[in-house]
Short mmCIF file of N, CA, C and O in Angstrom, two decimals:
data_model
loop_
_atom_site.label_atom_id
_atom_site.label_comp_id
_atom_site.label_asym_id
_atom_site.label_seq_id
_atom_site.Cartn_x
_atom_site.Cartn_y
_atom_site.Cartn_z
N UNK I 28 0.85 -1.19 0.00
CA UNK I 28 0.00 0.00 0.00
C UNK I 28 0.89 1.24 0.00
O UNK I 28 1.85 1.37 0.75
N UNK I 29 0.52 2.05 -0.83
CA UNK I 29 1.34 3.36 -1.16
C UNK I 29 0.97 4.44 0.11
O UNK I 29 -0.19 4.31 0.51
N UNK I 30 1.64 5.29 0.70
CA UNK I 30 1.42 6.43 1.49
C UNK I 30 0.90 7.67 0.24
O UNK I 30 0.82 7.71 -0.99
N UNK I 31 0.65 8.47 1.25
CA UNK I 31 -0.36 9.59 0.78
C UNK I 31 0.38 10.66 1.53
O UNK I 31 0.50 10.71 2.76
N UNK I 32 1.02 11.78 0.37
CA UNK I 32 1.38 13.05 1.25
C UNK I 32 0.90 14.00 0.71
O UNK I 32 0.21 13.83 -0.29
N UNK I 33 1.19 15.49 1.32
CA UNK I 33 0.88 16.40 0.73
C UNK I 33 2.24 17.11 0.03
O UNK I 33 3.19 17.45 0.73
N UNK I 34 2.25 17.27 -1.22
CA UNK I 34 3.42 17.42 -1.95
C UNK I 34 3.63 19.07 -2.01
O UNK I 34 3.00 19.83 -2.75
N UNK I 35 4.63 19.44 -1.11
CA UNK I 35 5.08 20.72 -1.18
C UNK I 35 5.40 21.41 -2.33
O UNK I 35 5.07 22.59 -2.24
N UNK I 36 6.07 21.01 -3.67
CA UNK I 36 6.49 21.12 -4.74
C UNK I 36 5.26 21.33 -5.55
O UNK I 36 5.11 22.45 -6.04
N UNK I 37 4.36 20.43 -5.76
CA UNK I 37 3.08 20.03 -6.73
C UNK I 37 1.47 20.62 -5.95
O UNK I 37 0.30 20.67 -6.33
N UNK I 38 2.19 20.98 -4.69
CA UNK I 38 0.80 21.86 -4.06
C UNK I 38 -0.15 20.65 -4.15
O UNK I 38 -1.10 20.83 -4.92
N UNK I 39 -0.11 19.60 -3.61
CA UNK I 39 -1.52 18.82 -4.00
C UNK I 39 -1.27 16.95 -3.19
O UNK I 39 -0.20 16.34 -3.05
N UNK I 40 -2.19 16.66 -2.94
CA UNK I 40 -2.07 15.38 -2.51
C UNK I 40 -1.51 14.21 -3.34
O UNK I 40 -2.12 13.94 -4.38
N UNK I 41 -0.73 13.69 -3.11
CA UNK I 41 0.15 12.83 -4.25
C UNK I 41 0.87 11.30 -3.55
O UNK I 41 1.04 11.40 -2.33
N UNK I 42 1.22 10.21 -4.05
CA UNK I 42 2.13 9.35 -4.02
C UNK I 42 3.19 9.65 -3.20
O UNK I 42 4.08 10.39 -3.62
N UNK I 43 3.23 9.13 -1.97
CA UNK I 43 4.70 9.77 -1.20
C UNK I 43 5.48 8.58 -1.44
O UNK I 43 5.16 7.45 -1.81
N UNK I 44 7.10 9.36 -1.00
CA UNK I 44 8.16 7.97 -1.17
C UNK I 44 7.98 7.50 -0.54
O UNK I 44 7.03 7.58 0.24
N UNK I 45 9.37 6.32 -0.59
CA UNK I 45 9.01 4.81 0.22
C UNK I 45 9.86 4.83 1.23
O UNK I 45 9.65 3.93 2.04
N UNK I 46 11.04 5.78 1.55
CA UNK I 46 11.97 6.37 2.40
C UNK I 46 12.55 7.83 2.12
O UNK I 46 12.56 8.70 1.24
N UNK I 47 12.98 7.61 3.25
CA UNK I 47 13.72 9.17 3.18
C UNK I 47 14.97 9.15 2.29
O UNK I 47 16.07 8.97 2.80
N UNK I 48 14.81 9.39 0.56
CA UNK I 48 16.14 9.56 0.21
C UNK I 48 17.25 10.50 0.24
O UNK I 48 18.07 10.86 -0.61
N UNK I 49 17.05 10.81 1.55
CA UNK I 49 18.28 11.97 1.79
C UNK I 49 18.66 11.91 3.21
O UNK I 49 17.57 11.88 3.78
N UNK I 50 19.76 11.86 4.28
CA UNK I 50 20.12 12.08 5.40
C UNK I 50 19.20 13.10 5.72
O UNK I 50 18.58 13.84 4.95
N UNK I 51 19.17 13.01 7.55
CA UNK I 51 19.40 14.17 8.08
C UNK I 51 18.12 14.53 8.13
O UNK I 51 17.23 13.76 7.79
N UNK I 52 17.94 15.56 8.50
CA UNK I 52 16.48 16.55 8.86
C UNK I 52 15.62 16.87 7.37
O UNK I 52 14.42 16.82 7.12
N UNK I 53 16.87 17.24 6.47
CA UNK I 53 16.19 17.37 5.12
C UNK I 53 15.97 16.32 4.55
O UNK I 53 15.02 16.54 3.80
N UNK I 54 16.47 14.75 4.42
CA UNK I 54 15.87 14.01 4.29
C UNK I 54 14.01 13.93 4.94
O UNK I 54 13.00 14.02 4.24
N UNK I 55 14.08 13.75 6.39
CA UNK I 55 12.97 13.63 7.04
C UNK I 55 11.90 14.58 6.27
O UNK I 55 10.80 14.07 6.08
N UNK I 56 12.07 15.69 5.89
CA UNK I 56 11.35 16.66 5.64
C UNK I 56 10.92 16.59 3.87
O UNK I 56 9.97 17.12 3.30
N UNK I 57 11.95 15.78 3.34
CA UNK I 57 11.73 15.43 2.18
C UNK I 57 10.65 14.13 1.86
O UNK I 57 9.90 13.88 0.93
N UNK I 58 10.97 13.50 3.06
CA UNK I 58 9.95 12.21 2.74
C UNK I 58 8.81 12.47 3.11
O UNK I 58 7.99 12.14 2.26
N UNK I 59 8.19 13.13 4.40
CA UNK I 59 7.25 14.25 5.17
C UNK I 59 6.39 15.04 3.88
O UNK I 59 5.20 15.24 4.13
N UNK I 60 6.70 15.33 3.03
CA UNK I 60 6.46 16.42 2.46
C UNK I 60 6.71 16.65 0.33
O UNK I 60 6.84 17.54 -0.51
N UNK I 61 6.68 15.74 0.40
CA UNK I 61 7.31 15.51 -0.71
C UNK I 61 7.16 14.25 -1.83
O UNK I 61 7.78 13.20 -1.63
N UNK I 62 6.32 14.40 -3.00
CA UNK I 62 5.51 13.05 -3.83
C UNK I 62 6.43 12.56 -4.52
O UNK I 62 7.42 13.27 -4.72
N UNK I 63 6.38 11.10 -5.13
CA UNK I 63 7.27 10.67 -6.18
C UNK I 63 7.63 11.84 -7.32
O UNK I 63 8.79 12.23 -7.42
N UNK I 64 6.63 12.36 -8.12
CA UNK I 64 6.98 12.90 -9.63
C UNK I 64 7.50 14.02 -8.26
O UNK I 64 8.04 13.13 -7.61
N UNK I 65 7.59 14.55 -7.90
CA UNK I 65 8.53 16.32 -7.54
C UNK I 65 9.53 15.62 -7.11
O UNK I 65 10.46 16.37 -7.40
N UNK I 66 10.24 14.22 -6.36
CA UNK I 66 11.10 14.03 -6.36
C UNK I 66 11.70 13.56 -7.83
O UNK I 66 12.79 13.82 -8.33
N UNK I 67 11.02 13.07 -8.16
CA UNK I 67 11.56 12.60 -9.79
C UNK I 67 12.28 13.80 -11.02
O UNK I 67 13.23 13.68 -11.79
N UNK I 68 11.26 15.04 -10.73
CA UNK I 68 11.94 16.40 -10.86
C UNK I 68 13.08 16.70 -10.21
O UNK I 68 13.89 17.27 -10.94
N UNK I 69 13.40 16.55 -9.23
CA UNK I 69 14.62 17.19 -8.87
C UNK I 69 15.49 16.18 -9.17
O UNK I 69 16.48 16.59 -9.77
N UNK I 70 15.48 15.09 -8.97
CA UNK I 70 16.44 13.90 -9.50
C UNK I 70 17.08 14.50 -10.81
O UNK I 70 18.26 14.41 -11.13
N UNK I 71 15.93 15.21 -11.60
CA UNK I 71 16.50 15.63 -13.29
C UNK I 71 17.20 16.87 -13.22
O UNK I 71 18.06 17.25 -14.02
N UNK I 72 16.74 17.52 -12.13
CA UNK I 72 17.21 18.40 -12.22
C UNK I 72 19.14 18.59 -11.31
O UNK I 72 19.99 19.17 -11.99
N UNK I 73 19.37 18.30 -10.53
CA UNK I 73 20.37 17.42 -9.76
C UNK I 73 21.42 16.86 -11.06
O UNK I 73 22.57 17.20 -11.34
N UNK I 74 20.54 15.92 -11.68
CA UNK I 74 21.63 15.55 -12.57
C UNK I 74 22.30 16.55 -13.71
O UNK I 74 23.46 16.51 -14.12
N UNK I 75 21.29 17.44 -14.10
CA UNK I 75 21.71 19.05 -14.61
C UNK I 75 22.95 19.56 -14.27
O UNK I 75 23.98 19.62 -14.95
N UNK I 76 22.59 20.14 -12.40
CA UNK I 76 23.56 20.53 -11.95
C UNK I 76 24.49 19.75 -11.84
O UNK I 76 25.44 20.51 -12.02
N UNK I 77 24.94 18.71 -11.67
CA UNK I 77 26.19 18.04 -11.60
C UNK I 77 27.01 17.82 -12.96
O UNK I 77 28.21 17.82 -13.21
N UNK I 78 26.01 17.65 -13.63
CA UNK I 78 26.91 18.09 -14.92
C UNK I 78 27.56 18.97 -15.78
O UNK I 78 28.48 18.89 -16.58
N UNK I 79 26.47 20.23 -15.20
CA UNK I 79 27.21 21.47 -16.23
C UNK I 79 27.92 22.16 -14.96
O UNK I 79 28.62 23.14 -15.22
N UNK I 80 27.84 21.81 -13.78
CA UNK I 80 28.48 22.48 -12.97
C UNK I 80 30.22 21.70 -12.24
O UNK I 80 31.06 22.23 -11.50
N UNK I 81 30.17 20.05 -12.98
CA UNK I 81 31.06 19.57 -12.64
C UNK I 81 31.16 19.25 -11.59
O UNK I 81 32.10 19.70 -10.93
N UNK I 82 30.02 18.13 -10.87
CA UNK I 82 29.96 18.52 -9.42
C UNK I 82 30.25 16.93 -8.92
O UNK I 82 30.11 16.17 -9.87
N UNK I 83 30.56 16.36 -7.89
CA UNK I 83 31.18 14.89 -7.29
C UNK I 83 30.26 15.49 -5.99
O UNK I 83 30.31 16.47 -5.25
N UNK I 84 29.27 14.14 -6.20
CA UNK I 84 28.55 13.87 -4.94
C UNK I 84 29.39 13.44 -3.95
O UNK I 84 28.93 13.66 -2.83
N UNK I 85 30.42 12.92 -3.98
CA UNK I 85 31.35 12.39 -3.05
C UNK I 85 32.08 13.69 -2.26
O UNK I 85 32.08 13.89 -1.04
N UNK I 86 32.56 14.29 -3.02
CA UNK I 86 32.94 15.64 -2.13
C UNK I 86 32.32 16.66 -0.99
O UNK I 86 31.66 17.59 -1.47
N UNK I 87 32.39 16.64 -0.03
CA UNK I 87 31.39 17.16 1.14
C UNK I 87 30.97 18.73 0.73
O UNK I 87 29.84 19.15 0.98
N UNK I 88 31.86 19.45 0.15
CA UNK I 88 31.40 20.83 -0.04
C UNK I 88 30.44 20.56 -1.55
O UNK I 88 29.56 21.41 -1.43
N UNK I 89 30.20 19.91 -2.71
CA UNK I 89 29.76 19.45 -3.42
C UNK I 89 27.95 19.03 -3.07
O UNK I 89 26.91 19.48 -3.56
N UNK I 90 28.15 18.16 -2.19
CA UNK I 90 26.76 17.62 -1.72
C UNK I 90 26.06 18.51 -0.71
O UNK I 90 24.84 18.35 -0.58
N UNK I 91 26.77 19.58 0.15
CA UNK I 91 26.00 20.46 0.71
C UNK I 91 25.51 21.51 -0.60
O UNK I 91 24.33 21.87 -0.53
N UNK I 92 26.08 21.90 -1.47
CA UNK I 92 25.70 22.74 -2.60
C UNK I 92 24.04 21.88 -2.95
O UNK I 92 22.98 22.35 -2.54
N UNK I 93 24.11 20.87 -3.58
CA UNK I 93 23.71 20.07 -3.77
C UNK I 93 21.72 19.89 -2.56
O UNK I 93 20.51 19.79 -2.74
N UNK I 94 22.74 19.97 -1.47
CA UNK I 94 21.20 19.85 -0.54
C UNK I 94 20.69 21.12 -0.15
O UNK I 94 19.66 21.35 0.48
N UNK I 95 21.75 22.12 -0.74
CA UNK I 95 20.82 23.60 -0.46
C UNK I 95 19.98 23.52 -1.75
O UNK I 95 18.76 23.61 -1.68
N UNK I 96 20.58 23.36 -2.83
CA UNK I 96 19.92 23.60 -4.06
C UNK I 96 18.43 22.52 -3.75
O UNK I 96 17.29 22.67 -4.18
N UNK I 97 18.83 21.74 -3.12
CA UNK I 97 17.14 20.69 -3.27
C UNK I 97 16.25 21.47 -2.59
O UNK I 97 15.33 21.91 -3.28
N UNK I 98 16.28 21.91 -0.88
CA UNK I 98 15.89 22.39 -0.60
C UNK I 98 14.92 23.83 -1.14
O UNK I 98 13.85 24.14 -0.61
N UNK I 99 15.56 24.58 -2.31
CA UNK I 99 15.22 25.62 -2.81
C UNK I 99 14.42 25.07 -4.06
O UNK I 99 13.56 25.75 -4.62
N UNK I 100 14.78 23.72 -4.48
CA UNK I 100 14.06 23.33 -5.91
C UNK I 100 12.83 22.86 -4.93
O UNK I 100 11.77 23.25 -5.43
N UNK I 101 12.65 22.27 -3.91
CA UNK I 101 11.37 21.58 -3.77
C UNK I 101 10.63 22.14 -2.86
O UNK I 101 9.47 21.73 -2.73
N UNK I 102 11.18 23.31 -1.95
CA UNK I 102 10.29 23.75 -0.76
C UNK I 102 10.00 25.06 -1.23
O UNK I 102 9.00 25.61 -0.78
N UNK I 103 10.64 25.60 -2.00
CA UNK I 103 11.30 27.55 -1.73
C UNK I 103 10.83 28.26 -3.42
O UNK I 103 10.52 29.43 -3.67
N UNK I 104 10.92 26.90 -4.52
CA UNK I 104 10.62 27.60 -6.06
C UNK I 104 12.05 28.71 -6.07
O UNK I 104 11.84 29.90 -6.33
N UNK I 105 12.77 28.47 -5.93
CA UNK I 105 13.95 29.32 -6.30
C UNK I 105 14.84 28.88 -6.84
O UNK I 105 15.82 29.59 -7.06
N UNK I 106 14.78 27.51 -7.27
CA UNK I 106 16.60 26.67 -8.03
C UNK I 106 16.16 27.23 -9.43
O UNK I 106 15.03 27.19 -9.92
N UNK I 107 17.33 27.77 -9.97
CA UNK I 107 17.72 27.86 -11.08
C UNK I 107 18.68 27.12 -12.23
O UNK I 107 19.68 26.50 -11.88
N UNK I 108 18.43 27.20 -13.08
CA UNK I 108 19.37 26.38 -13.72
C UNK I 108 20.99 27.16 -13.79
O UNK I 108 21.08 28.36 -13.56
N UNK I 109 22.07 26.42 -14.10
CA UNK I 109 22.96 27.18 -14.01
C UNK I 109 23.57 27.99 -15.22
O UNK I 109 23.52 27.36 -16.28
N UNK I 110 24.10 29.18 -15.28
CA UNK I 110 24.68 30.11 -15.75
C UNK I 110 24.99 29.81 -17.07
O UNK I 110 25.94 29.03 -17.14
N UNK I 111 24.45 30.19 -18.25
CA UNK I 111 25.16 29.69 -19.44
C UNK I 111 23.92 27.83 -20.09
O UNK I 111 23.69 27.15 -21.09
N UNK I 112 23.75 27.87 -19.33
CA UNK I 112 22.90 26.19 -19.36
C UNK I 112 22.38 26.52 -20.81
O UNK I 112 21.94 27.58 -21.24
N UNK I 113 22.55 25.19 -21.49
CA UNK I 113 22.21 25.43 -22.79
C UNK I 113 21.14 23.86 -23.29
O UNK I 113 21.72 23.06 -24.02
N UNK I 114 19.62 23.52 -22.88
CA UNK I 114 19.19 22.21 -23.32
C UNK I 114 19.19 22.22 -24.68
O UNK I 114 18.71 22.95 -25.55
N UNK I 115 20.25 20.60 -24.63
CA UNK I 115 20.00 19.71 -25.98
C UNK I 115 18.77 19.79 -26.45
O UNK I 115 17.71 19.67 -25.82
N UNK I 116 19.00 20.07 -27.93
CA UNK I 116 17.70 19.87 -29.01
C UNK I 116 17.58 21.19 -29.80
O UNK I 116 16.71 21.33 -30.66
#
């Protein structure tokens, strides 16, 4: 049986995850608060930034960039794409 949240991102009752995929408080607050498709959005969007920005999840100053930017893509409507970003097609 699927959980039921209210999706901060999508404004609306939706599919919640199945854990917290993120450490920490912002994890908690991500799983709390947060539906499959708006996580599925930032997943795309995440992979954006790590690419045009050159970014290693492994690096600690890297992945805090990384969990501010989620925070702002899924609670706040403020992530931007980065500087110069140019989508294929």
């Amino acid at each position: 049986m699927s959980r039921s949240v209210f999706c901060q991102y999508e404004q609306r009752d939706t599919e919640g995850l199945d854990f917290a995929p993120w450490p920490g408080e912002v994890g908690k607050r991500v799983f709390e608060g947060i539906g499959k498709r708006a996580w599925q959005a930032w997943l795309a969007h995440q992979t954006m930034l790590i690419n045009e920005n050159r970014l290693s999840p492994l690096n600690p100053e890297h992945r805090a960039l990384l969990e501010k930017e989620m925070v702002k893509f899924l609670f706040e409507g403020g992530a931007e794409k980065p500087a110069g970003y140019v989508p294929e097609g």
